Coordinates of C-alpha atoms in Angstrom, one line a residue:
Chain A
Q1 CA 45.0 260.1 31.5
V2 CA 46.6 259.2 34.7
Q3 CA 44.2 259.0 37.7
L4 CA 45.4 259.1 41.3
Q5 CA 43.6 258.4 44.6
E6 CA 44.9 259.0 48.1
S7 CA 44.0 256.7 51.0
G8 CA 44.9 256.4 54.6
P9 CA 43.8 257.4 58.1
G10 CA 42.1 260.7 58.6
L11 CA 43.3 261.1 62.2
V12 CA 46.7 260.5 63.6
K13 CA 47.9 261.1 67.1
P14 CA 50.8 263.4 67.9
S15 CA 54.2 261.8 67.8
E16 CA 52.9 258.9 65.7
T17 CA 53.6 258.2 62.0
L18 CA 51.3 259.5 59.2
S19 CA 51.0 256.9 56.4
L20 CA 49.2 257.5 53.1
T21 CA 49.0 255.6 49.9
C22 CA 48.3 256.8 46.3
T23 CA 46.8 254.3 43.9
V24 CA 47.5 255.1 40.3
S25 CA 45.4 254.0 37.3
G26 CA 45.9 254.6 33.6
Y27 CA 49.7 254.4 33.8
S28 CA 52.3 252.1 35.3
V29 CA 54.3 253.8 38.1
G30 CA 57.3 251.6 37.1
S31 CA 57.2 252.9 33.5
G32 CA 58.2 256.5 34.2
Y33 CA 57.0 259.8 35.6
Y34 CA 57.8 261.4 38.9
W35 CA 55.2 260.7 41.6
G36 CA 54.9 263.3 44.3
W37 CA 53.1 264.5 47.4
I38 CA 51.9 268.0 48.2
R39 CA 50.1 269.2 51.3
Q40 CA 47.9 272.2 52.1
P41 CA 47.2 273.2 55.8
P42 CA 43.6 274.5 56.3
G43 CA 43.3 278.0 54.8
R44 CA 46.9 278.1 53.7
G45 CA 49.1 277.6 50.6
L46 CA 50.6 274.6 49.0
E47 CA 53.8 272.9 50.2
W48 CA 55.7 270.4 48.1
I49 CA 56.7 267.4 50.3
G50 CA 58.7 265.2 47.9
S51 CA 58.8 262.9 44.9
V52 CA 59.9 259.5 43.8
Y53 CA 61.0 258.3 40.4
R54 CA 60.4 254.9 38.8
S55 CA 63.9 253.9 39.8
G56 CA 63.1 254.5 43.4
S57 CA 65.2 257.7 43.6
T58 CA 63.6 260.2 45.9
Y59 CA 63.6 264.0 46.3
Y60 CA 62.6 265.4 49.6
N61 CA 61.7 268.9 51.0
P62 CA 64.7 269.6 53.3
S63 CA 62.3 270.9 55.9
L64 CA 60.7 267.5 56.2
E65 CA 63.5 265.1 55.1
S66 CA 64.5 263.9 58.6
R67 CA 60.9 262.6 59.1
L68 CA 60.0 261.6 55.6
T69 CA 59.9 258.4 53.5
I70 CA 58.4 258.2 50.0
S71 CA 58.4 254.8 48.3
L72 CA 57.1 253.1 45.2
D73 CA 55.3 249.7 45.0
T74 CA 55.2 248.7 41.4
S75 CA 53.4 245.4 42.1
K76 CA 50.4 247.4 43.4
N77 CA 50.9 250.4 41.1
Q78 CA 51.0 252.6 44.2
F79 CA 53.4 255.0 45.9
S80 CA 53.4 255.9 49.6
L81 CA 54.2 258.6 52.1
R82 CA 55.3 258.1 55.7
L83 CA 55.9 261.1 57.9
S84 CA 57.1 260.3 61.4
S85 CA 56.8 262.2 64.7
V86 CA 53.8 264.3 63.6
T87 CA 52.5 267.4 65.3
A88 CA 49.5 269.6 64.9
A89 CA 51.5 271.5 62.3
D90 CA 51.2 268.5 60.0
T91 CA 47.5 268.8 59.8
A92 CA 46.6 269.3 56.2
V93 CA 45.0 268.1 53.0
Y94 CA 47.5 265.8 51.4
Y95 CA 47.5 265.4 47.6
C96 CA 49.4 263.0 45.4
A97 CA 50.3 264.1 41.9
S98 CA 52.4 263.2 38.9
S99 CA 54.8 265.0 36.5
H100 CA 56.5 263.8 33.4
D101 CA 59.9 264.9 34.7
Y102 CA 61.3 266.4 37.9
S103 CA 61.3 269.9 36.4
N104 CA 57.9 269.5 34.7
P105 CA 54.6 270.7 36.2
L106 CA 52.2 268.6 38.1
G107 CA 49.7 267.6 35.5
D108 CA 47.5 265.1 37.3
W109 CA 46.4 265.2 40.9
G110 CA 44.4 263.1 43.3
Q111 CA 41.4 264.6 45.0
G112 CA 43.2 265.0 48.3
T113 CA 42.7 263.6 51.7
L114 CA 42.5 265.5 55.0
V115 CA 44.7 264.3 57.8
T116 CA 44.2 265.7 61.2
V117 CA 46.8 265.3 63.9
S118 CA 45.1 265.3 67.3
S119 CA 45.0 263.2 70.4
Chain B
D1 CA 65.2 277.8 48.8
I2 CA 63.7 279.9 46.0
Q3 CA 60.9 282.0 47.4
L4 CA 57.9 283.0 45.2
T5 CA 55.9 286.1 46.2
Q6 CA 52.4 286.4 44.6
S7 CA 50.5 289.7 44.5
P8 CA 48.0 290.6 45.4
S9 CA 47.0 287.9 47.9
S10 CA 43.4 288.6 47.1
L11 CA 41.4 290.7 44.6
S12 CA 37.9 291.6 44.0
A13 CA 36.7 291.6 40.4
S14 CA 33.6 291.3 38.2
V15 CA 32.6 289.2 35.3
G16 CA 34.2 290.6 32.2
D17 CA 37.1 292.2 34.0
R18 CA 40.7 291.8 32.9
V19 CA 42.6 290.3 35.8
T20 CA 46.4 290.2 36.3
I21 CA 48.3 288.3 39.0
T22 CA 52.0 288.5 39.5
C23 CA 54.6 286.1 40.8
R24 CA 58.1 287.2 41.7
A25 CA 60.9 284.7 42.3
S26 CA 63.8 285.4 44.8
Q27 CA 66.3 284.5 42.1
S28 CA 66.2 283.7 38.4
I29 CA 64.2 280.6 37.4
S30 CA 64.4 281.0 33.7
N31 CA 60.9 280.0 32.5
Y32 CA 60.4 277.2 35.0
L33 CA 57.2 278.7 36.3
N34 CA 53.7 277.1 36.3
W35 CA 50.3 278.4 37.3
Y36 CA 47.5 276.4 38.9
Q37 CA 43.8 277.1 39.6
Q38 CA 42.2 275.8 42.7
K39 CA 38.5 275.9 43.6
P40 CA 37.3 275.3 47.2
G41 CA 37.5 271.6 48.2
K42 CA 39.2 270.6 45.0
A43 CA 42.7 269.8 43.9
P44 CA 44.8 272.3 42.0
K45 CA 44.4 272.2 38.2
L46 CA 47.3 273.1 35.9
L47 CA 46.6 276.1 33.7
I48 CA 50.0 277.4 32.4
Y49 CA 53.4 275.7 32.3
A50 CA 56.8 276.9 31.3
A51 CA 55.6 280.5 32.0
S52 CA 53.5 280.9 28.9
S53 CA 52.3 277.5 27.5
L54 CA 48.6 276.9 27.8
Q55 CA 47.7 273.4 29.2
S56 CA 45.5 271.4 26.9
G57 CA 41.8 272.1 27.4
V58 CA 42.4 275.4 29.3
P59 CA 40.4 278.4 27.8
S60 CA 42.4 280.8 25.8
R61 CA 41.4 283.7 28.0
F62 CA 44.1 282.5 30.3
S63 CA 47.7 283.5 29.4
G64 CA 51.0 283.7 31.1
S65 CA 54.1 285.7 30.5
G66 CA 57.5 286.5 32.0
S67 CA 60.9 285.1 32.6
E68 CA 63.8 285.1 35.1
T69 CA 62.2 286.6 38.2
D70 CA 59.0 288.2 37.1
F71 CA 55.9 286.4 35.9
T72 CA 52.3 287.3 35.2
L73 CA 49.0 285.4 34.8
T74 CA 46.3 287.2 32.9
I75 CA 42.6 286.4 32.6
S76 CA 41.5 288.5 29.7
S77 CA 37.7 288.5 30.5
L78 CA 36.8 287.0 33.8
Q79 CA 34.1 284.3 33.7
P80 CA 31.9 283.1 36.6
E81 CA 33.8 279.8 36.8
D82 CA 37.1 281.7 37.2
F83 CA 36.5 282.7 40.7
A84 CA 39.1 280.6 42.5
T85 CA 42.6 280.7 44.0
Y86 CA 45.6 280.8 41.7
H87 CA 49.0 279.5 42.7
C88 CA 52.4 279.8 41.0
Q89 CA 55.0 277.1 41.3
Q90 CA 58.7 277.0 40.3
T91 CA 60.3 273.8 39.1
Y92 CA 63.8 275.2 38.4
S93 CA 65.7 274.3 41.5
T94 CA 66.7 271.1 43.2
P95 CA 64.6 270.4 46.2
P96 CA 62.4 272.0 47.3
L97 CA 60.1 272.9 44.5
T98 CA 58.2 275.8 45.9
F99 CA 54.7 277.5 45.5
G100 CA 53.7 281.0 45.9
G101 CA 51.3 282.0 48.7
G102 CA 48.2 282.0 46.4
T103 CA 45.9 284.7 45.0
K104 CA 42.2 284.5 45.7
V105 CA 40.0 286.0 43.0
E106 CA 36.6 286.8 44.4
V107 CA 33.5 288.9 43.6

């Protein structure tokens, strides 16, 4: 089974860049699957952020695309999220997850990490 | 974007009850509809995929049905461990992949 673990700063200042990494075990990120990020503001629903495929192809939520970069690091078996120019509205629990294909469900999830945007 | 509307947003139920949650899509999504269960402080867990297929290891009291725009998640006999929030998700369209607003099942 694929295991995922998010890591990164829990506090980011407004206007700065939020950076998170998801470390994968049990599967090589370069072998296949889509690797994605999802977030959940406190007390609210889930929002799909975007995904990256083993080729490096990316799929972004249009509402975040102008501020978003998702990338793959096969040497470390990780994938990463960078979200620039953050505001308080970006405060959320951020999850990384995987699916067998773009149109497949998210079968494996990380435990999530809370990122707070505050000065 | 395809919008998913879940109803109700919350419901009160008792152990042994039959519970039904609906998810309506703003346009046809064939059977590209998944259901997740989320407990407080935990990541979502996949229950049902492709509208009606039970994920491995998920108890058979959970079932899903529907197609096109109208979908249902049913718990045939609610157990204590089923009190949680349930989310639907569509994986039909090109970005974004969207979730419903969630349904909280509580005592």
